[in-house]
Amino acid sequence: MSAAGSPGASLRQLLLALDDPLVELVAAPSGLDVVIGEVVILDPEDAPDTQRGDLILLIGARDASALPAVRAAGRRGAAAVAVKVTSAGASDALRTAAVDAGVALLAVRPAARWEQVESLASGVVSRARVSADADEGEVLGDLFSTAQTVAHLTGGIVSIEDTAARVLAYSRSSGEVDELRRLSILGRQGPEPYLEMLREWGVYQRLRSGEDVVRIDERPDLGIRRRIAVGVHAGGRPLGAIWVQEGEEPLTEHAERSLLGAARVTALQLVRHRNEPSAGLRLRENLLAGLLNGRLDPSAAAGQLGVDSRRPAAVVAFASRAESPGAVLDRPELELRRDQLGNVISMHAAAFRRGALVSQLGTRTYALLPELSGSGEAAVVGLAREIISASRGIGLVVRAAVGSVVPELGGAADSRRQADRVLDAMAGDASARVATIADWRAEVLVSETVDLLAEHPSIRDPRVTALRRHDDRNNGALVESVVAYLESFGDVRAAARRLHVHPNTLRYRIRRAEEVSGLDLGDARQRLFTELQLRLRE
């Protein structure tokens, strides 16, 4: 699973996240680019269960008692071993053993908690793996990298926290760290007496209520240096805060402005950090993406999901937009609402079918429903209506398109393509909420025909192309007039009213269009093909 060279984090990336005050690099005989694929907790009393590329957290031994486990890790091809070290002599002996075994050695501070080291290390490896596997969209941002950038811009020492004051990431310390920061990082949370004092001062209330930078004066009696902080928000919802401790030098002149910009950038990262799926959920999402794109063997996916690939299935596609037509949501707020919608869809889909898969691809959310019965489509339409009803109050207008029920799981990609076509067609009707191909068949077929014309220029009529070019060169209205005439079934008066021109004006334009292009709009077949080709620009 974690052989070197497979997706994972480099030792260098790990050190950027875990370095002082949690760990110290003691030895790296294979360099800092060695890849860590998994983080494994191991007690020396347990039978070794490690693989090539693992980072082993050796929790049951420290100092010299860890020597046998370090040598064994090297023999099994582990990338690195983390051990608690309390003396310089033990560090030297462990370094020699690690170099001989060809494994990196990390010395963990005695006061550090193993669960914190494991959580941070696993987070770094997980984010690196997600980044390596991402096919589309933005790569998940690295909070540790953001903290380091903020430290550079402000000249301070940075930590990023969630709304419960838990430390999510921090910068490397180039200056003197005060007691609050040391305790916060080692304990993964600020000490309660100081947190209570910040609450009494109204600091947290101000951080949650707006974007203003909050200044906290130095408290030498408590060993606390001067700080500035800013809340991170998605719309009106607080997500956390960024804290900057002043070091040996004053903060930079533009520190507060830089901190405000950093909060806005970090908002999206915190939304994604909060919603980052577990390994099991990522596997299910990857399976769904493979099925919907037609790249995955359905029988293999069915085995992973515990469903019968030979039974009918269908895909429902959901699209959403802000509830108020003129409303503009910032991206973090939009992602929060879409994530809430995804939860609603997931819960209803799971209740409908145990093996249901739900995932967001691009701006749409898809639900794959396996093992349907004979009345599958009617039941799926009912489910879509339930989801639309349940999503009221999220602040999004939601539409659902039900793809046709396909005979087997392997047809999921066809059902998804059809659902997408129906969603595209529904965009022209503001009142449409749930639909199937039967509701929009004509629009979908016309759209697919126009797409064929777009993909194959050789089957286009050059006379229609000539008409379009004439209008483009002369800023003319011939194309607009022909479209209105064709869509009014040749009723000149109706088309003229639509364009707000006199009927004689429209008659002249139609004759002129025929002269310019060579088309005969009295021929039914030419009228049909002209209308289809003129839809290309739409």
Coordinates of C-alpha atoms in Angstrom, one line a residue:
M1 CA 0.0 0.0 0.0
S2 CA 2.7 2.5 0.8
A3 CA 5.7 1.6 -1.2
A4 CA 8.2 4.3 -1.9
G5 CA 7.2 6.3 -5.0
S6 CA 3.4 5.9 -4.4
P7 CA 1.4 9.0 -3.6
G8 CA 2.2 10.4 -0.2
A9 CA 4.2 13.2 1.5
S10 CA 7.9 13.6 1.4
L11 CA 9.9 13.7 4.6
R12 CA 10.6 17.4 3.8
Q13 CA 6.9 18.2 3.8
L14 CA 6.4 16.3 7.1
L15 CA 9.2 18.3 8.8
L16 CA 7.7 21.6 7.7
A17 CA 4.6 20.6 9.6
L18 CA 6.0 18.8 12.6
D19 CA 9.3 20.5 13.2
D20 CA 10.1 22.5 16.4
P21 CA 8.5 22.3 19.0
L22 CA 7.2 18.8 18.3
V23 CA 10.0 16.8 16.7
E24 CA 13.6 17.2 15.6
L25 CA 15.3 15.4 12.6
V26 CA 18.1 13.2 13.9
A27 CA 19.0 11.2 10.8
A28 CA 17.9 11.1 7.1
P29 CA 20.3 8.6 5.4
S30 CA 18.1 8.5 2.3
G31 CA 17.6 12.3 2.1
L32 CA 14.5 14.5 2.6
D33 CA 12.7 13.4 -0.5
V34 CA 11.9 9.9 0.7
V35 CA 8.1 9.4 0.4
I36 CA 5.9 8.5 3.4
G37 CA 2.8 6.6 2.3
E38 CA 1.2 5.7 5.7
V39 CA 1.5 6.7 9.3
V40 CA 1.6 3.6 11.6
I41 CA 1.4 3.5 15.4
L42 CA 3.5 0.6 16.8
D43 CA 4.2 -0.8 20.3
P44 CA 7.5 -2.8 20.4
E45 CA 5.5 -5.5 22.3
D46 CA 3.3 -6.0 19.2
A47 CA 4.3 -8.1 16.2
P48 CA 5.8 -5.8 13.5
D49 CA 3.1 -4.9 11.0
T50 CA 4.8 -2.2 8.9
Q51 CA 5.4 -1.9 5.1
R52 CA 7.8 -0.1 2.9
G53 CA 7.3 3.7 3.0
D54 CA 5.7 3.8 6.5
L55 CA 6.3 6.4 9.1
I56 CA 6.4 4.4 12.4
L57 CA 5.4 6.2 15.6
L58 CA 7.1 4.1 18.3
I59 CA 4.9 4.8 21.3
G60 CA 5.9 2.0 23.7
A61 CA 9.6 2.7 23.9
R62 CA 12.0 5.6 24.3
D63 CA 15.8 6.1 24.2
A64 CA 17.9 2.9 24.1
S65 CA 14.9 0.6 24.5
A66 CA 13.8 1.7 21.0
L67 CA 17.0 0.4 19.2
P68 CA 15.7 -3.0 18.2
A69 CA 12.5 -1.5 16.8
V70 CA 14.5 1.0 14.8
R71 CA 16.7 -1.7 13.2
A72 CA 13.6 -3.8 12.5
A73 CA 11.9 -0.9 10.8
G74 CA 14.9 -0.4 8.5
R75 CA 14.9 -4.1 7.5
R76 CA 11.2 -3.8 6.6
G77 CA 11.8 -0.7 4.4
A78 CA 10.1 1.9 6.6
A79 CA 10.7 5.5 5.5
A80 CA 11.1 6.9 9.0
V81 CA 10.7 6.1 12.8
A82 CA 9.6 8.6 15.4
V83 CA 10.9 8.0 19.0
K84 CA 10.7 10.0 22.2
V85 CA 14.3 10.9 23.2
T86 CA 15.3 12.2 26.6
S87 CA 19.1 12.2 26.5
A88 CA 21.9 13.2 24.2
G89 CA 23.6 9.8 24.6
A90 CA 20.5 8.0 23.6
S91 CA 20.1 10.3 20.6
D92 CA 23.6 9.4 19.4
A93 CA 23.0 5.6 19.7
L94 CA 19.7 5.9 17.9
R95 CA 21.2 8.0 15.1
T96 CA 23.9 5.4 14.5
A97 CA 21.3 2.6 14.4
A98 CA 19.1 4.6 12.0
V99 CA 21.9 5.4 9.6
D100 CA 23.0 1.7 9.6
A101 CA 19.4 0.6 9.0
G102 CA 18.8 3.2 6.2
V103 CA 15.8 4.7 7.9
A104 CA 15.1 8.4 8.9
L105 CA 14.9 9.1 12.6
L106 CA 12.7 11.8 14.2
A107 CA 13.2 12.6 17.9
V108 CA 9.8 13.5 19.5
R109 CA 9.8 16.0 22.3
P110 CA 9.0 14.3 25.7
A111 CA 6.1 16.7 26.3
A112 CA 4.4 16.1 23.0
R113 CA 1.3 14.0 22.8
W114 CA 1.5 11.0 20.5
E115 CA -2.1 11.5 19.3
Q116 CA -1.2 15.0 18.2
V117 CA 1.9 13.9 16.3
E118 CA -0.2 11.1 14.6
S119 CA -3.0 13.5 13.7
L120 CA -0.7 16.2 12.2
A121 CA 1.4 13.6 10.3
S122 CA -1.6 11.8 9.0
G123 CA -3.1 15.1 7.8
V124 CA 0.1 16.0 5.9
V125 CA 0.2 12.5 4.2
S126 CA -3.5 12.6 3.4
R127 CA -3.4 16.1 1.9
A128 CA -0.4 15.1 -0.3
R129 CA -2.3 12.0 -1.5
V130 CA -5.4 14.0 -2.3
S131 CA -3.3 16.4 -4.2
A132 CA -1.6 13.6 -6.2
D133 CA -4.9 12.0 -7.1
A134 CA -6.8 15.2 -8.0
D135 CA -7.9 15.1 -11.6
E136 CA -9.8 18.4 -11.7
G137 CA -10.5 21.5 -9.6
E138 CA -8.1 23.1 -7.2
V139 CA -5.8 21.1 -5.0
L140 CA -6.6 21.2 -1.4
G141 CA -4.6 24.1 0.2
D142 CA -1.9 23.3 2.8
L143 CA -2.6 25.2 6.1
F144 CA 1.0 24.8 7.2
S145 CA 2.2 26.5 4.1
T146 CA -0.3 29.3 4.6
A147 CA 0.8 29.8 8.2
Q148 CA 4.4 30.0 7.0
T149 CA 3.5 32.6 4.4
V150 CA 1.6 34.7 6.9
A151 CA 4.6 34.6 9.2
H152 CA 6.8 35.9 6.4
L153 CA 4.4 38.7 5.6
T154 CA 3.8 39.8 9.2
G155 CA 7.2 39.1 10.7
G156 CA 5.5 37.2 13.5
I157 CA 4.9 33.6 14.7
V158 CA 1.6 32.2 13.4
S159 CA -1.0 29.7 14.4
I160 CA -4.3 28.8 12.7
E161 CA -7.1 27.6 15.0
D162 CA -10.7 26.3 14.5
T163 CA -13.7 27.7 16.4
A164 CA -12.9 25.5 19.4
A165 CA -9.4 27.1 19.7
R166 CA -7.8 23.8 18.5
V167 CA -4.5 24.5 16.7
L168 CA -4.8 23.2 13.1
A169 CA -1.4 24.5 11.7
Y170 CA 1.4 26.8 12.7
S171 CA 4.5 28.4 11.3
R172 CA 8.1 27.4 12.1
S173 CA 9.4 29.5 14.9
S174 CA 12.4 31.8 14.0
G175 CA 12.0 34.0 17.1
E176 CA 11.4 33.5 20.8
V177 CA 8.2 31.6 21.5
D178 CA 6.2 32.6 24.6
E179 CA 4.6 30.2 27.0
L180 CA 1.1 30.5 25.5
R181 CA 2.3 29.4 22.0
R182 CA 4.4 26.5 23.5
L183 CA 1.5 25.2 25.5
S184 CA -1.0 25.6 22.7
I185 CA 1.1 23.6 20.2
L186 CA 2.2 20.9 22.6
G187 CA -1.3 20.5 23.9
R188 CA -3.0 21.3 20.6
Q189 CA -5.1 23.9 22.4
G190 CA -4.5 27.0 24.4
P191 CA -4.4 26.6 28.2
E192 CA -7.9 27.1 29.7
P193 CA -7.0 29.9 32.2
Y194 CA -5.7 32.1 29.4
L195 CA -8.6 31.2 27.1
E196 CA -11.0 32.2 29.9
M197 CA -9.2 35.5 30.1
L198 CA -9.6 36.1 26.4
R199 CA -13.3 35.4 26.7
E200 CA -13.6 37.9 29.5
W201 CA -11.9 40.5 27.3
G202 CA -14.3 39.9 24.5
V203 CA -11.6 38.7 22.1
Y204 CA -13.4 35.7 20.8
Q205 CA -16.7 37.6 20.4
R206 CA -14.9 40.1 18.3
L207 CA -13.2 37.4 16.2
R208 CA -16.5 35.7 15.5
S209 CA -18.5 38.9 14.8
G210 CA -16.4 40.4 12.0
E211 CA -13.2 40.8 10.0
D212 CA -11.6 43.5 12.2
V213 CA -8.1 42.7 13.3
V214 CA -8.0 42.3 17.1
R215 CA -5.0 43.5 19.1
I216 CA -4.0 41.8 22.4
D217 CA -1.4 43.7 24.5
E218 CA 1.7 42.1 26.0
R219 CA 1.3 40.5 29.5
P220 CA 4.8 40.1 31.0
D221 CA 3.3 38.8 34.2
L222 CA 1.8 35.9 32.3
G223 CA 4.7 35.4 29.9
I224 CA 2.5 36.5 27.0
R225 CA 3.9 38.6 24.2
R226 CA 1.9 41.0 22.1
R227 CA -0.5 39.5 19.5
I228 CA -2.8 40.4 16.7
A229 CA -5.6 38.1 15.5
V230 CA -8.3 38.0 12.9
G231 CA -11.4 35.8 12.5
V232 CA -11.9 33.6 9.5
H233 CA -15.4 33.5 8.1
A234 CA -17.5 32.0 5.3
G235 CA -20.2 34.6 4.7
G236 CA -21.4 35.2 8.3
R237 CA -20.3 31.9 9.7
P238 CA -17.1 31.8 11.8
L239 CA -14.6 29.1 10.9
G240 CA -11.7 29.9 13.1
A241 CA -9.0 32.5 13.6
I242 CA -5.4 33.3 12.7
W243 CA -3.1 34.4 15.5
V244 CA 0.2 36.2 15.1
Q245 CA 2.6 36.5 18.1
E246 CA 5.2 39.2 18.0
G247 CA 8.7 37.8 18.3
E248 CA 12.0 39.5 19.1
E249 CA 11.3 42.1 16.4
P250 CA 8.2 44.2 16.0
L251 CA 5.6 43.1 13.5
T252 CA 5.9 44.5 9.9
E253 CA 4.3 47.8 9.0
H254 CA 1.6 46.1 6.9
A255 CA 1.1 43.1 9.2
E256 CA -2.6 43.8 9.9
R257 CA -3.4 44.3 6.2
S258 CA -1.6 41.1 5.4
L259 CA -3.5 39.2 8.1
L260 CA -6.8 40.4 6.8
G261 CA -6.0 39.1 3.3
A262 CA -4.7 35.8 4.8
A263 CA -8.1 35.3 6.6
R264 CA -10.0 35.6 3.3
V265 CA -7.7 33.2 1.6
T266 CA -7.7 30.7 4.5
A267 CA -11.5 30.6 4.7
L268 CA -11.7 28.3 1.7
Q269 CA -8.9 26.1 3.1
L270 CA -10.7 25.8 6.4
V271 CA -14.0 24.8 4.7
R272 CA -12.2 22.1 2.9
H273 CA -10.2 21.1 6.0
R274 CA -13.4 20.7 7.9
N275 CA -15.0 18.7 5.1
E276 CA -12.0 16.6 4.1
P277 CA -13.3 13.0 3.7
S278 CA -12.0 10.0 5.5
A279 CA -10.0 7.4 3.5
G280 CA -13.1 5.2 3.3
L281 CA -15.2 8.0 2.0
R282 CA -12.6 9.1 -0.5
L283 CA -12.5 5.5 -1.8
R284 CA -16.3 5.6 -2.3
E285 CA -16.1 9.0 -4.1
N286 CA -13.3 7.7 -6.3
L287 CA -15.4 4.6 -7.2
L288 CA -18.4 6.8 -8.1
A289 CA -16.2 9.1 -10.2
G290 CA -14.8 6.1 -12.1
L291 CA -18.3 4.7 -12.7
L292 CA -19.8 8.0 -13.9
N293 CA -16.9 8.6 -16.3
G294 CA -17.1 5.0 -17.6
R295 CA -13.4 4.3 -16.6
L296 CA -14.0 1.7 -13.9
D297 CA -14.9 -2.0 -14.3
P298 CA -18.4 -2.1 -12.8
S299 CA -17.9 -5.6 -11.3
A300 CA -14.8 -4.5 -9.4
A301 CA -16.7 -1.4 -8.1
A302 CA -19.7 -3.6 -7.1
G303 CA -17.4 -5.9 -5.1
Q304 CA -16.0 -2.9 -3.2
L305 CA -19.5 -1.5 -2.5
G306 CA -21.2 -4.8 -1.8
V307 CA -23.9 -4.4 -4.5
D308 CA -25.0 -6.5 -7.4
S309 CA -23.6 -5.0 -10.7
R310 CA -26.2 -7.0 -12.7
R311 CA -29.2 -5.2 -11.3
P312 CA -30.7 -1.9 -12.7
A313 CA -29.2 1.5 -11.6
A314 CA -29.8 5.2 -12.2
V315 CA -28.0 8.5 -11.6
V316 CA -29.6 11.7 -10.3
A317 CA -27.8 14.9 -11.0
F318 CA -28.3 18.0 -8.8
A319 CA -27.4 21.6 -9.6
S320 CA -27.8 24.6 -7.3
R321 CA -27.5 28.4 -7.3
A322 CA -28.0 31.2 -4.8
E323 CA -31.6 31.5 -3.6
S324 CA -31.9 35.2 -4.4
P325 CA -31.2 35.9 -8.2
G326 CA -29.1 39.0 -7.3
A327 CA -27.2 37.4 -4.4
V328 CA -23.5 37.0 -4.7
L329 CA -22.1 34.5 -2.2
D330 CA -18.4 34.4 -1.5
R331 CA -16.8 31.1 -2.4
P332 CA -16.4 29.7 1.1
E333 CA -20.0 30.4 1.9
L334 CA -21.1 28.8 -1.4
E335 CA -19.0 25.7 -0.6
L336 CA -20.5 25.5 2.9
R337 CA -24.0 25.5 1.5
R338 CA -23.2 23.0 -1.2
D339 CA -21.6 20.8 1.4
Q340 CA -24.8 21.0 3.5
L341 CA -26.8 20.1 0.4
G342 CA -24.5 17.2 -0.2
N343 CA -25.2 15.9 3.3
V344 CA -29.0 16.1 2.7
I345 CA -28.6 14.2 -0.6
S346 CA -26.3 11.6 1.0
M347 CA -28.7 10.9 3.9
H348 CA -31.8 10.5 1.7
A349 CA -29.9 8.4 -0.9
A350 CA -28.5 6.1 1.9
A351 CA -32.0 5.7 3.3
F352 CA -33.3 4.8 -0.2
R353 CA -30.5 2.3 -1.1
R354 CA -27.8 1.1 1.3
G355 CA -25.2 1.0 -1.5
A356 CA -26.0 4.5 -2.8
L357 CA -23.0 6.7 -3.7
V358 CA -23.0 10.5 -3.6
S359 CA -20.2 12.9 -4.7
Q360 CA -19.7 16.3 -6.1
L361 CA -18.0 16.6 -9.4
G362 CA -17.4 20.1 -10.5
T363 CA -20.4 22.3 -9.5
R364 CA -22.9 19.4 -9.6
T365 CA -23.7 16.6 -7.1
Y366 CA -24.4 13.1 -8.3
A367 CA -26.2 10.3 -6.6
L368 CA -25.8 6.8 -8.0
L369 CA -28.6 4.5 -6.9
P370 CA -27.9 0.7 -7.5
E371 CA -30.1 -2.4 -7.3
L372 CA -33.3 -0.7 -8.4
S373 CA -36.6 -2.6 -8.7
G374 CA -39.0 -2.7 -11.7
S375 CA -40.7 0.6 -10.8
G376 CA -37.3 2.2 -10.4
E377 CA -37.7 5.5 -12.2
A378 CA -40.9 6.5 -10.4
A379 CA -39.3 5.7 -7.1
V380 CA -36.2 7.7 -8.0
V381 CA -38.3 10.7 -9.1
G382 CA -40.0 10.5 -5.7
L383 CA -36.7 10.5 -4.0
A384 CA -35.5 13.5 -6.0
R385 CA -38.6 15.4 -5.0
E386 CA -38.0 14.5 -1.3
I387 CA -34.5 15.8 -1.5
I388 CA -35.6 19.1 -3.1
S389 CA -38.2 19.6 -0.4
A390 CA -35.7 18.8 2.4
S391 CA -33.1 21.2 1.0
R392 CA -35.4 24.2 1.5
G393 CA -33.8 26.6 4.0
I394 CA -30.2 25.9 2.9
G395 CA -30.3 29.1 0.9
L396 CA -29.9 27.5 -2.5
V397 CA -32.3 26.9 -5.4
V398 CA -31.8 23.2 -6.2
R399 CA -32.8 21.3 -9.4
A400 CA -32.6 17.6 -10.0
A401 CA -32.5 15.6 -13.2
V402 CA -33.1 11.9 -13.2
G403 CA -31.2 9.8 -15.7
S404 CA -32.9 6.8 -17.3
V405 CA -32.7 3.5 -15.3
V406 CA -30.0 1.4 -17.0
P407 CA -30.1 -2.4 -16.9
E408 CA -26.8 -2.9 -15.1
L409 CA -24.3 -0.8 -13.0
G410 CA -22.0 -0.6 -16.0
G411 CA -24.5 1.8 -17.7
A412 CA -24.1 4.4 -15.0
A413 CA -22.1 6.7 -17.3
D414 CA -24.9 6.7 -19.8
S415 CA -27.5 7.6 -17.1
R416 CA -25.2 10.3 -15.8
R417 CA -24.8 11.8 -19.4
Q418 CA -28.5 11.9 -19.8
A419 CA -29.1 13.5 -16.4
D420 CA -26.6 16.2 -17.3
R421 CA -28.4 16.8 -20.6
V422 CA -31.7 17.2 -18.8
L423 CA -30.2 19.6 -16.3
D424 CA -28.8 21.7 -19.1
A425 CA -32.2 21.8 -20.7
M426 CA -33.9 22.7 -17.4
A427 CA -31.8 25.9 -17.2
G428 CA -34.3 27.6 -19.6
D429 CA -37.2 27.2 -17.2
A430 CA -36.9 29.0 -13.9
S431 CA -39.7 27.0 -12.3
A432 CA -38.4 23.5 -13.2
R433 CA -37.2 21.5 -10.1
V434 CA -37.3 17.8 -10.9
A435 CA -37.4 16.3 -14.4
T436 CA -36.7 13.2 -16.4
I437 CA -35.7 12.7 -20.1
A438 CA -39.5 12.2 -20.9
D439 CA -40.1 15.8 -19.7
W440 CA -37.4 17.4 -21.8
R441 CA -36.8 14.9 -24.6
A442 CA -37.3 17.4 -27.5
E443 CA -34.9 19.9 -26.0
V444 CA -32.3 17.3 -25.2
L445 CA -32.4 15.8 -28.7
V446 CA -32.1 19.2 -30.3
S447 CA -29.2 20.0 -28.0
E448 CA -27.4 16.7 -28.9
T449 CA -27.9 17.4 -32.6
V450 CA -26.5 20.9 -32.2
D451 CA -23.5 19.4 -30.3
L452 CA -22.9 17.1 -33.3
L453 CA -22.9 20.1 -35.6
A454 CA -20.4 21.8 -33.3
E455 CA -18.1 18.8 -33.2
H456 CA -18.2 18.1 -37.0
P457 CA -17.8 21.3 -39.1
S458 CA -17.9 19.1 -42.3
I459 CA -21.6 18.5 -41.9
R460 CA -22.6 22.2 -41.6
D461 CA -24.3 24.0 -44.4
P462 CA -21.9 26.6 -45.9
R463 CA -24.8 28.9 -46.8
V464 CA -25.7 29.3 -43.1
T465 CA -22.1 30.0 -42.3
A466 CA -22.1 32.7 -45.1
L467 CA -25.2 34.3 -43.6
R468 CA -23.6 34.4 -40.2
R469 CA -20.4 36.0 -41.6
H470 CA -22.4 38.7 -43.4
D471 CA -24.1 39.7 -40.2
D472 CA -20.8 39.8 -38.3
R473 CA -19.1 42.0 -40.9
N474 CA -22.0 44.4 -41.3
N475 CA -23.3 44.4 -37.7
G476 CA -26.6 43.2 -39.3
A477 CA -29.8 41.7 -38.0
L478 CA -30.5 39.1 -40.7
V479 CA -29.7 36.1 -38.4
E480 CA -31.9 37.4 -35.6
S481 CA -34.7 38.0 -38.1
V482 CA -34.4 34.5 -39.7
V483 CA -34.4 32.9 -36.2
A484 CA -37.6 34.7 -35.2
Y485 CA -39.2 33.9 -38.5
L486 CA -38.4 30.2 -38.2
E487 CA -39.4 29.9 -34.6
S488 CA -42.7 31.6 -35.5
F489 CA -43.3 28.9 -38.2
G490 CA -43.1 31.4 -41.0
D491 CA -45.8 33.7 -39.4
V492 CA -44.4 37.1 -40.5
R493 CA -46.6 39.2 -38.3
A494 CA -45.9 37.1 -35.1
A495 CA -42.1 37.3 -35.8
A496 CA -42.3 41.0 -36.5
R497 CA -44.1 41.6 -33.2
R498 CA -41.4 39.6 -31.4
L499 CA -38.7 41.8 -32.9
H500 CA -40.7 45.0 -32.6
V501 CA -40.4 45.8 -36.3
H502 CA -42.9 46.3 -39.1
P503 CA -44.0 43.1 -41.0
N504 CA -42.7 44.6 -44.3
T505 CA -39.3 45.2 -42.6
L506 CA -39.1 41.6 -41.7
R507 CA -40.2 40.4 -45.2
Y508 CA -37.3 42.5 -46.7
R509 CA -34.8 41.0 -44.2
I510 CA -35.9 37.4 -45.0
R511 CA -35.5 38.1 -48.8
R512 CA -32.1 39.7 -48.2
A513 CA -31.0 36.7 -46.1
E514 CA -31.9 34.4 -49.0
E515 CA -29.9 36.6 -51.4
V516 CA -26.8 36.8 -49.2
S517 CA -26.7 33.1 -48.4
G518 CA -28.3 31.3 -51.3
L519 CA -30.8 29.6 -48.9
D520 CA -34.4 28.9 -49.9
L521 CA -36.4 29.3 -46.7
G522 CA -39.5 28.1 -48.5
D523 CA -37.9 24.6 -48.4
A524 CA -38.9 22.7 -45.2
R525 CA -35.7 20.7 -45.0
Q526 CA -33.5 23.8 -45.5
R527 CA -35.6 25.7 -42.8
L528 CA -35.0 22.8 -40.4
F529 CA -31.3 22.6 -40.9
T530 CA -30.9 26.4 -40.9
E531 CA -32.6 26.6 -37.5
L532 CA -30.4 23.9 -36.0
Q533 CA -27.2 25.4 -37.3
L534 CA -28.1 28.9 -36.1
R535 CA -28.5 27.5 -32.6
L536 CA -24.7 26.9 -32.5
R537 CA -24.0 30.4 -31.2
E538 CA -26.5 30.0 -28.4

